Amino acid sequence: MAIIKLLRTAWDMLSEEQMQQHITTGCEDLDHILRGGIHCGEVTEVGGVPGIGKTQLGIQLAVNVQIPVEYGGHGGQAVYIDTEGSFMVERAHQIAEGCINGILDNFTDHDRKILACQEWMQPNSFLSNIFYFRICSYTEQIAVTNYLEKFLKEHKDVKIVVIDSVTFHFRQDFDDLACRTRILSGMSLKLMKLAKTNNLAVVLLNQVTTKYTEGSFHLTLALGDSWSHSCTNRIILYWNANERYAYIDKSPSLPSASAPYSVTSKGIRNSTSHCKRVRMM
Amino acid sequence: MSNKLISQMGLPPSLSHVFAARSIITAKDALSLPEFDLMALLDVPLAHARSAVARISEIACPPYQTALSLMEDRAGSGGHLPTMLRGLDDALCGGIPFGALTELVGPPGIGKTQFCLKLSLLATLPACYGGLNGRVIYIDTESKFSSRRMIEIGENSFPQIFRSEGLAPKMAGRIIVMRPTSLSDFTDSLQQMKLSLLQHEVKLLIVDSMAALVSGENERSEGGPGRHPLRSSLSFLKSLAEFSRIPVVVTNQVRSQSKDEAYYHTFQEERKDNCQNSEKFESHLIAALGIQWAHAVTVRLVFEAHSGQKFIKVAKSPMSPAIAFPFIVESSGISLLSDEGIDVTGPEINTIRNQGQNILSQ
């Protein structure tokens, strides 16, 4: 009976969950509260104020997914869907270099020299494994989300899809908010299905807006209340005193927690401040 | 891409006719509807609607390329307009980036227009002097453009060039000044500009100032559900910058903070009761044009004044951490007092101060 096939027991799912793969963020503290990193097979929304490092994190993940399996990575490829023109290719090159040097640091001088000469250990090779789409309207954004199903069948090594940002065109051009809500929910269902079927991570970068709750104005992620229900995981990047922090706002399996991180010339790394601490909420 | 016609997409003729009969002409029309609605509208089985949507999406989706080929495509064009302020150029990895929006924000009179005048001049200079050897479109919304001042800056910064015959008028002749009187005027000019940008070798677009266009139009706050007047100009400016691979520099004004500003997420509630913080905020200014604009610009340079000096602060940049340089405005335009720069962290990055400047004593 076809219907019975779709049912799985919680016990079966447990073994799947235990084998779940993660993509490292580059920051050990952040990886720690995420229990390894960004989850493959799920959709994660990352939002924050301008300049906090969303694009930086997106590029870092697109690079880190390519770390070879021998060095703790996935040896995969990345799809980067750029809706705002934020992707600076020179920065991606810099981050790839930072990642490569991080791998090389684990070896002795002798081994390092041999490793560094290998073709795949060049920043340009990392750049060749990032598939870049430049999206200029919400129609194109819907089109690429639909097209990904076919694209991913043809590119089976892709392990992460980053959409930077999922918000921009939906804030600009929509008059009918009810229609927008329906389209966004259709899009998020498709993305969840792509994540699940292909066991890849889908990371959606979102902007902030202001909302009046609990007696005053607060920052909140854009695209409305219905959208906030759509994503499986949500991480909010924010300023706390002089530090950048990431907060797990929504997750089916992780407790709420914050971890500090920093944006360096090599990419996203642990915070260098002496008073850093991981805070459980 | 969104305007591609369904009739030309190679769908089975019967399906094509049905789309046309229901007035779904372009990819945008088809993809704006959820699949169920489309199925109901066309009265076809869901599987047919789905495969039609898949085909339309594949065609409407823009082509992809690898990041490597993107880098190779862009390698030829240099990528930056050097500002000739060494510290700032180093921080920005070359200068004002091509293909992106750079914002200059700060209190009135601090030197944003002076910076723009110098940039305009730099873009017209021949490549051997570090310029882009091209034309500049200067959109002047507050009638602040002064040719006389620009020539003065030129004569003092590049005396050897400006002393030669005919070069000053030639440089000045490459700067086209437009004075739109309203936001709709501005958007119309932008639309017309799109094609002529490439034809006339325009290498720099300056909008001074963006905020002035909006403040005259619509007093409604951005937090409200109403239309943000800048929305369509914003995405158009961004796509113009990328499409033509030129630097686009936009100036923004400042306003004082109202008590309705939001600084914290709801999970940060406990920090909000710190009275000392709220006092500090009241004396600070923030950029006009709101948070949506702040998200959209790629590089934000904050011009501010405190401790008796003026600073240019790189507040948002994908390539560099926040850093501030002290500067002065003199006859040759803006000069940095130090190329070393001061690192800036935390909330300092986004605050805009206008203190310690006694206008009367100047």
XYZ file of C-alpha atoms in Angstrom:
643
model
C 0.000 0.000 0.000
C 1.596 3.244 -1.180
C 0.384 5.269 1.768
C 2.067 3.035 4.340
C 5.438 3.644 2.699
C 5.330 7.323 3.623
C 4.963 6.561 7.315
C 8.084 6.149 9.392
C 8.333 5.430 13.041
C 9.975 7.843 15.407
C 12.571 5.134 16.083
C 13.590 5.049 12.416
C 13.820 8.812 12.396
C 16.043 8.755 15.476
C 18.737 6.850 13.648
C 18.439 9.319 10.796
C 18.766 12.250 13.156
C 21.843 10.790 14.769
C 23.498 10.530 11.403
C 22.613 14.075 10.515
C 25.395 15.968 8.915
C 26.479 19.493 9.746
C 28.398 22.219 7.977
C 30.872 24.055 10.188
C 30.471 27.809 10.481
C 34.150 28.471 11.138
C 33.427 29.621 14.686
C 33.866 26.866 17.282
C 31.552 28.446 19.828
C 28.779 28.764 17.284
C 29.329 25.209 16.045
C 29.124 24.089 19.653
C 25.673 25.520 20.336
C 24.539 24.162 16.972
C 25.888 20.725 17.932
C 28.230 20.626 14.981
C 27.096 23.364 12.626
C 24.319 24.197 10.200
C 22.128 21.125 9.757
C 21.965 19.353 6.420
C 18.535 18.271 5.357
C 16.896 21.314 6.978
C 16.123 24.943 6.237
C 17.838 27.488 8.499
C 16.948 31.159 8.469
C 19.665 33.605 9.527
C 18.654 37.206 10.169
C 20.177 40.338 11.635
C 20.763 44.059 11.357
C 22.750 45.484 8.426
C 26.469 44.934 8.737
C 26.273 42.166 11.320
C 27.744 39.538 9.038
C 24.920 37.642 7.314
C 26.551 37.660 3.889
C 29.878 36.872 5.525
C 28.336 33.775 7.116
C 26.681 32.793 3.845
C 29.976 32.950 1.959
C 31.790 31.150 4.785
C 29.327 28.258 4.629
C 29.611 28.069 0.842
C 33.367 27.672 1.309
C 33.304 25.359 4.343
C 31.008 22.846 2.649
C 33.889 22.186 0.261
C 36.362 21.112 2.948
C 37.382 17.598 1.916
C 35.945 14.647 3.771
C 39.443 13.687 4.984
C 39.607 16.958 6.910
C 36.200 16.773 8.498
C 34.131 18.394 5.750
C 31.764 17.291 3.037
C 33.762 17.788 -0.145
C 30.623 19.287 -1.602
C 29.618 22.173 -3.815
C 27.496 25.217 -3.079
C 24.720 27.186 -4.739
C 24.715 30.901 -3.898
C 21.571 32.774 -4.893
C 22.321 36.484 -4.709
C 19.231 38.706 -4.780
C 20.875 41.962 -3.773
C 24.309 41.964 -5.327
C 25.949 41.531 -1.909
C 28.254 38.726 -3.024
C 31.737 40.183 -3.413
C 33.826 37.630 -5.253
C 37.104 39.036 -3.888
C 35.810 38.457 -0.376
C 34.879 34.862 -1.280
C 38.443 34.406 -2.531
C 39.785 35.782 0.756
C 37.548 33.501 2.808
C 38.555 30.473 0.700
C 42.193 31.331 1.321
C 41.515 31.615 5.046
C 39.834 28.224 5.054
C 42.688 26.581 3.126
C 45.305 28.066 5.446
C 43.294 26.797 8.382
C 43.496 23.263 6.999
C 47.204 23.604 6.209
C 47.961 24.807 9.735
C 47.285 21.295 10.993
C 50.267 19.864 9.155
C 54.017 19.957 9.592
C 56.013 22.195 7.284
C 57.031 19.339 5.026
C 53.534 17.934 4.516
C 52.119 21.412 4.245
C 54.248 22.245 1.222
C 53.107 19.143 -0.634
C 49.472 19.690 0.272
C 49.499 23.339 -0.656
C 50.510 22.519 -4.204
C 47.566 20.304 -4.900
C 45.157 21.705 -7.406
C 42.101 21.461 -5.229
C 43.817 23.385 -2.421
C 43.733 26.630 -4.347
C 41.218 29.417 -3.651
C 40.258 29.429 -7.329
C 39.290 25.791 -7.127
C 36.975 26.625 -4.235
C 35.452 29.431 -6.275
C 34.826 27.053 -9.157
C 32.621 24.943 -6.859
C 30.240 27.785 -5.996
C 27.356 28.088 -8.451
C 26.253 31.710 -8.501
C 22.789 32.913 -9.548
C 22.022 36.630 -9.673
C 18.329 37.201 -9.118
C 16.762 40.547 -9.977
C 13.063 40.162 -9.193
C 10.696 38.033 -7.151
C 9.660 36.230 -10.331
C 13.238 35.127 -10.870
C 13.459 34.116 -7.224
C 10.420 31.867 -7.592
C 11.776 30.568 -10.901
C 15.150 29.610 -9.433
C 13.505 27.909 -6.445
C 11.463 25.816 -8.880
C 14.414 25.187 -11.189
C 16.624 23.955 -8.334
C 14.859 20.576 -8.365
C 16.221 19.861 -11.831
C 19.550 21.598 -11.195
C 20.246 19.520 -8.097
C 19.587 16.284 -9.985
C 22.285 17.336 -12.424
C 24.687 18.521 -9.724
C 24.573 15.890 -7.055
C 27.554 17.195 -5.104
C 25.778 20.379 -4.009
C 25.371 20.231 -0.226
C 24.279 23.787 0.534
C 22.004 26.396 -1.014
C 22.335 29.956 0.310
C 19.733 32.595 -0.583
C 21.069 36.121 0.147
C 18.655 37.582 0.932
C 15.295 35.890 0.748
C 13.700 39.219 1.712
C 14.824 41.884 -0.708
C 12.474 41.427 -3.637
C 9.528 40.488 -1.495
C 9.765 43.759 0.380
C 10.040 45.813 -2.769
C 7.441 44.787 -5.247
C 4.427 43.370 -3.496
C 1.159 45.220 -3.154
C -1.005 42.282 -2.225
C 0.297 40.976 1.074
C -2.021 37.973 1.140
C -0.631 36.876 -2.208
C 2.880 37.436 -0.929
C 2.205 35.233 2.080
C 0.904 32.408 -0.128
C 3.866 32.617 -2.465
C 6.365 32.695 0.394
C 4.804 29.675 2.032
C 4.853 27.780 -1.259
C 8.498 28.689 -1.654
C 9.421 27.581 1.854
C 7.681 24.219 1.364
C 9.618 23.656 -1.843
C 12.876 24.557 -0.135
C 12.155 22.189 2.756
C 11.481 19.419 0.289
C 14.719 20.132 -1.612
C 16.650 20.117 1.658
C 15.150 16.836 2.731
C 15.291 14.986 -0.579
C 18.855 15.965 -1.390
C 20.086 16.014 2.216
C 21.519 19.466 1.810
C 21.451 22.571 3.989
C 19.293 25.478 2.864
C 20.301 28.776 4.457
C 18.019 31.789 3.994
C 19.398 35.189 4.948
C 16.782 37.655 6.135
C 16.695 41.346 7.019
C 15.233 43.036 10.069
C 12.343 45.382 10.471
C 10.662 46.968 13.453
C 7.553 45.707 15.180
C 5.476 47.011 18.035
C 5.153 44.323 20.697
C 5.003 44.293 24.458
C 4.610 48.028 24.719
C 7.491 49.214 22.555
C 9.237 48.833 19.253
C 11.556 45.889 18.780
C 13.644 44.500 15.998
C 12.220 41.466 14.305
C 12.946 39.561 11.140
C 11.186 40.727 7.996
C 8.498 39.029 5.877
C 5.857 38.771 8.576
C 4.417 36.340 11.066
C 3.414 33.584 8.657
C 6.901 33.405 7.248
C 8.379 33.187 10.725
C 6.552 29.891 11.129
C 7.847 28.464 7.871
C 11.508 27.894 8.602
C 12.610 24.938 10.648
C 15.526 26.713 12.312
C 16.205 30.352 12.976
C 19.435 32.041 14.070
C 19.499 35.750 14.854
C 22.764 37.662 14.610
C 22.905 40.688 16.892
C 25.118 43.158 18.722
C 25.675 42.722 22.438
C 27.849 45.515 23.831
C 30.850 45.458 21.494
C 30.497 41.906 20.292
C 28.695 40.040 17.597
C 26.522 37.238 18.865
C 24.421 34.503 17.273
C 21.264 33.409 19.045
C 19.311 30.211 18.324
C 15.808 31.579 18.158
C 14.047 28.508 16.815
C 15.054 24.876 16.546
C 13.250 21.569 16.967
C 16.182 19.964 18.755
C 18.526 22.618 20.150
C 18.029 24.710 23.268
C 18.093 28.513 22.971
C 21.616 29.743 23.396
C 23.912 32.524 22.275
C 27.499 32.359 21.156
C 29.876 35.181 20.276
C 31.624 35.220 16.917
C 33.803 37.589 14.965
C 34.274 38.525 11.336
C 37.965 38.562 10.449
C 39.910 38.929 7.242
C 39.943 35.117 7.052
C 36.196 34.846 7.543
C 33.930 33.916 10.439
C 35.927 32.819 13.468
C 35.699 32.581 17.224
C 35.451 35.821 19.062
C 38.826 37.042 20.239
C 37.557 38.953 23.228
C 38.741 37.832 26.651
C 35.373 38.125 28.242
C 33.609 35.888 25.789
C 31.296 33.253 27.094
C 28.612 31.022 25.689
C 25.347 31.916 27.365
C 22.476 29.528 27.809
C 19.178 31.337 27.991
C 13.566 37.487 -17.426
C 10.242 37.941 -15.696
C 8.768 39.424 -18.824
C 9.471 36.460 -21.030
C 6.399 35.444 -22.967
C 4.769 32.116 -22.251
C 3.822 31.795 -25.891
C 7.497 31.510 -26.771
C 8.457 28.900 -24.226
C 7.746 25.763 -26.175
C 4.888 24.530 -24.024
C 2.440 22.046 -25.619
C 0.127 24.157 -27.817
C -3.036 23.193 -25.939
C -1.516 24.415 -22.695
C -0.157 27.542 -24.336
C -3.644 28.446 -25.551
C -5.141 27.962 -22.125
C -2.593 30.305 -20.558
C -3.314 32.936 -23.153
C -7.052 32.538 -22.748
C -6.723 33.245 -19.032
C -4.555 36.329 -19.666
C -1.386 34.777 -18.272
C 1.063 36.213 -20.739
C 4.435 36.515 -19.061
C 6.498 34.356 -16.742
C 5.742 36.845 -13.987
C 1.986 36.329 -14.375
C 2.362 32.567 -14.184
C 4.815 32.403 -11.317
C 2.976 34.915 -9.144
C 0.213 32.396 -8.616
C 0.506 29.458 -6.238
C 0.324 26.149 -8.121
C -3.128 25.216 -6.860
C -4.556 28.541 -7.966
C -2.975 28.051 -11.366
C -4.425 24.588 -11.656
C -7.887 25.868 -10.763
C -7.601 28.827 -13.110
C -6.464 26.774 -16.073
C -8.702 23.818 -15.264
C -5.953 21.289 -15.945
C -4.722 18.399 -13.803
C -2.187 19.338 -11.116
C 0.557 17.342 -12.811
C 0.159 19.404 -15.988
C 0.218 22.651 -14.050
C 3.351 21.512 -12.214
C 5.264 20.545 -15.304
C 4.256 23.797 -17.002
C 5.520 25.743 -13.993
C 8.764 23.755 -14.022
C 9.312 24.540 -17.697
C 8.446 28.232 -17.252
C 10.736 28.461 -14.229
C 13.642 26.893 -16.051
C 13.342 29.442 -18.831
C 12.683 32.425 -16.581
C 15.575 31.563 -14.295
C 18.676 33.615 -15.094
C 21.770 31.681 -16.209
C 24.229 30.659 -13.517
C 28.001 30.780 -13.494
C 30.658 29.643 -11.079
C 32.153 32.196 -8.698
C 35.444 31.624 -10.511
C 34.041 32.655 -13.857
C 32.391 35.637 -12.153
C 35.805 36.705 -10.884
C 37.363 36.242 -14.304
C 34.613 38.296 -15.933
C 35.163 41.140 -13.531
C 38.940 40.993 -13.487
C 39.437 43.265 -16.450
C 37.605 46.266 -15.119
C 39.748 47.151 -12.115
C 36.916 47.064 -9.677
C 37.506 50.239 -7.637
C 37.696 54.029 -7.942
C 40.623 55.156 -5.780
C 39.753 58.140 -3.599
C 43.400 59.184 -3.291
C 43.005 59.019 0.498
C 45.461 56.261 1.155
C 44.104 55.002 4.452
C 40.561 54.859 3.109
C 41.587 53.171 -0.139
C 43.496 50.537 1.812
C 40.515 49.896 4.062
C 38.223 49.529 1.057
C 40.722 47.319 -0.813
C 41.252 49.784 -3.615
C 38.584 52.457 -3.304
C 34.895 52.910 -3.996
C 33.742 49.552 -5.418
C 32.255 49.175 -8.879
C 28.862 47.586 -9.280
C 27.604 48.440 -5.805
C 25.964 51.243 -3.837
C 28.216 53.257 -1.564
C 26.494 55.513 0.911
C 27.896 58.662 2.523
C 25.944 59.643 5.600
C 26.542 62.408 8.105
C 25.316 65.660 9.584
C 24.927 68.716 7.381
C 28.041 70.678 6.543
C 30.484 67.950 7.437
C 31.931 67.405 3.999
C 29.862 64.857 2.087
C 29.380 67.108 -0.930
C 33.080 68.022 -0.853
C 33.874 64.310 -1.021
C 31.487 63.887 -3.939
C 33.019 66.804 -5.822
C 36.458 65.290 -5.460
C 35.238 61.864 -6.546
C 33.638 63.398 -9.646
C 36.911 64.994 -10.550
C 38.856 61.793 -9.960
C 36.577 59.838 -12.263
C 37.209 62.223 -15.137
C 40.988 62.087 -14.877
C 42.993 59.964 -17.294
C 43.994 56.531 -16.071
C 47.630 57.552 -15.657
C 46.550 59.857 -12.829
C 44.467 57.155 -11.184
C 41.156 58.188 -12.737
C 38.565 56.352 -14.782
C 38.855 58.590 -17.839
C 35.116 58.847 -18.136
C 32.027 60.895 -17.675
C 30.210 61.466 -14.432
C 26.507 61.961 -13.837
C 25.975 64.105 -10.755
C 22.379 64.219 -9.577
C 22.158 67.301 -7.418
C 18.897 67.465 -5.484
C 19.760 70.326 -3.168
C 21.560 72.611 -5.625
C 24.850 72.185 -3.824
C 27.050 71.447 -6.800
C 29.578 74.189 -7.306
C 31.703 74.173 -10.432
C 33.899 76.855 -9.028
C 34.676 74.802 -5.943
C 35.335 71.750 -8.048
C 37.848 73.565 -10.208
C 39.469 74.903 -7.044
C 39.791 71.351 -5.728
C 41.263 70.289 -9.051
C 43.781 73.109 -9.174
C 44.965 72.390 -5.671
C 45.045 68.600 -5.890
C 46.456 68.168 -9.352
C 48.211 71.435 -10.194
C 50.295 69.854 -12.939
C 47.226 68.715 -14.868
C 45.157 71.771 -14.331
C 47.850 74.172 -15.387
C 47.917 72.725 -18.883
C 45.728 74.452 -21.395
C 42.248 73.280 -21.982
C 42.410 70.372 -19.569
C 40.297 71.964 -16.837
C 37.333 72.707 -19.129
C 37.702 69.229 -20.632
C 37.476 67.565 -17.218
C 34.631 69.801 -16.135
C 32.915 69.111 -19.418
C 32.714 65.449 -18.569
C 30.560 66.046 -15.522
C 26.861 66.142 -16.267
C 24.769 67.747 -13.540
C 21.089 66.924 -13.252
C 18.656 68.646 -10.921
C 15.460 66.637 -10.552
C 12.716 68.448 -8.725
C 10.847 65.459 -7.373
C 11.201 61.751 -6.732
C 9.192 60.875 -9.827
C 11.415 63.173 -11.896
C 14.388 61.346 -10.473
C 13.036 57.873 -11.208
C 12.147 58.900 -14.760
C 15.665 60.212 -15.335
C 17.127 56.996 -13.968
C 15.074 54.932 -16.384
C 16.234 57.002 -19.325
C 19.764 56.830 -18.096
C 20.031 53.074 -18.193
C 20.902 52.770 -21.856
C 22.779 56.014 -22.236
C 25.135 55.102 -19.382
C 26.994 52.630 -21.524
C 26.768 54.620 -24.708
C 28.293 57.721 -23.204
C 31.012 56.073 -21.161
C 29.685 57.177 -17.818
C 32.010 55.866 -15.142
C 30.453 57.250 -11.967
C 26.966 58.111 -10.773
C 26.506 60.377 -7.744
C 23.196 61.158 -6.066
C 23.527 64.087 -3.641
C 21.374 63.708 -1.685
C 18.928 60.829 -1.741
C 17.241 61.799 1.484
C 16.259 65.204 0.156
C 14.141 63.585 -2.538
C 12.193 61.576 -0.039
C 11.656 64.123 2.703
C 9.778 66.330 0.364
C 7.520 63.511 -0.738
C 6.165 61.465 2.053
C 6.305 62.001 5.780
C 5.050 58.548 6.673
C 7.499 56.481 8.730
C 9.072 53.400 7.246
C 7.744 51.291 10.088
C 4.228 51.684 8.761
C 2.625 49.370 6.260
C 2.391 52.042 3.573
C 4.533 52.182 0.457
C 8.059 53.239 1.056
C 8.591 55.944 -1.575
C 12.131 54.871 -2.283
C 11.501 51.193 -2.887
C 11.565 51.051 -6.626
C 14.352 53.638 -7.001
C 16.442 51.638 -4.595
C 16.353 48.362 -6.444
C 16.701 50.177 -9.734
C 19.824 51.999 -8.531
C 21.344 48.738 -7.377
C 20.657 46.963 -10.617
C 21.934 49.981 -12.569
C 25.188 49.851 -10.634
C 25.642 46.151 -11.266
C 24.504 46.138 -14.854
C 26.885 48.910 -15.840
C 29.654 47.924 -13.362
C 30.174 51.501 -12.239
C 30.438 52.918 -8.729
C 27.250 54.574 -7.497
C 27.654 56.974 -4.581
C 24.624 58.215 -2.701
C 24.527 60.692 0.160
C 22.122 60.406 3.036
C 21.102 62.832 5.741
C 20.767 62.289 9.461
C 17.941 62.761 11.867
C 17.688 62.569 15.609
C 16.418 59.436 17.205
C 12.804 59.260 18.218
C 11.628 57.233 21.172
C 10.081 54.804 18.736
C 13.399 53.540 17.476
C 14.006 49.845 17.885
C 17.399 48.654 18.954
C 16.816 45.278 20.453
C 15.261 41.966 19.574
C 12.599 40.706 21.958
C 14.953 38.096 23.392
C 17.273 40.913 24.485
C 14.569 42.467 26.671
C 16.531 42.631 29.905
C 19.106 45.041 28.552
C 16.593 47.632 27.560
C 16.037 48.978 31.055
C 19.506 50.455 31.280
C 18.808 54.152 31.741
C 22.347 55.175 31.027
C 22.072 53.715 27.556
C 18.908 55.586 26.723
C 20.466 58.892 27.712
C 23.442 58.203 25.519
C 21.204 57.408 22.582
C 19.295 60.657 22.813
C 22.347 62.685 21.943
C 23.095 60.555 18.895
C 21.901 60.912 15.369
C 20.892 58.162 13.034
C 20.814 57.893 9.290
C 17.633 58.970 7.568
C 16.006 56.641 5.006
C 15.577 53.791 7.445
C 16.709 50.258 7.964
C 15.605 48.904 4.607
C 17.970 51.342 2.921
C 20.740 50.425 5.375
C 20.399 46.784 4.344
C 20.542 47.657 0.676
C 23.786 49.636 0.506
C 26.978 47.669 0.150
C 29.400 50.165 1.687
C 28.447 52.783 4.237
C 30.856 55.628 5.036
C 29.806 57.623 8.082
C 31.006 61.217 8.348
C 30.896 62.369 11.946
C 32.422 64.791 14.389
C 33.530 64.270 17.970
C 36.444 65.093 20.238
C 37.098 68.230 18.211
C 37.774 66.365 14.979
C 35.925 65.068 11.951
C 36.080 61.390 11.028
C 35.288 59.253 8.041
C 34.252 55.878 9.374
C 33.901 52.735 7.280
C 30.775 51.479 9.011
C 29.671 48.771 6.628
C 31.871 47.006 4.128
C 32.064 43.401 3.004
C 35.824 43.662 2.691
C 36.983 45.324 5.862
C 36.347 45.770 9.571
C 35.072 49.084 10.901
C 37.761 51.748 10.965
C 37.716 55.537 11.304
C 40.046 58.165 9.872
C 40.308 61.772 11.051
C 39.998 64.272 8.214
C 39.836 67.951 7.365
C 38.352 69.864 4.464
C 40.772 72.216 2.752
C 41.304 73.828 -0.612
C 42.249 70.570 -2.258
C 39.140 68.876 -0.929
C 39.145 66.284 1.814
C 42.460 65.096 3.289
C 43.051 62.490 5.937
C 45.032 63.580 8.964
C 46.211 60.023 9.443
C 46.295 56.977 7.189
C 46.446 54.630 10.139
C 42.837 54.747 11.182
C 41.261 53.865 14.495
C 39.486 50.527 14.911
C 35.855 50.819 15.857
C 33.787 48.092 17.471
C 30.284 47.440 18.685
C 27.543 50.036 18.746
C 30.116 52.751 17.941
C 30.128 51.481 14.392
C 26.649 52.677 13.623
C 26.368 55.800 15.753
C 26.720 59.170 14.109
C 27.995 61.944 16.296
C 28.011 65.645 15.695
C 29.740 67.008 18.763
C 32.649 69.247 19.542
C 32.261 71.262 16.379
C 31.924 74.913 17.159
C 30.732 76.354 13.870
C 31.092 79.924 15.098
C 34.786 79.594 15.768
C 35.632 78.564 12.185
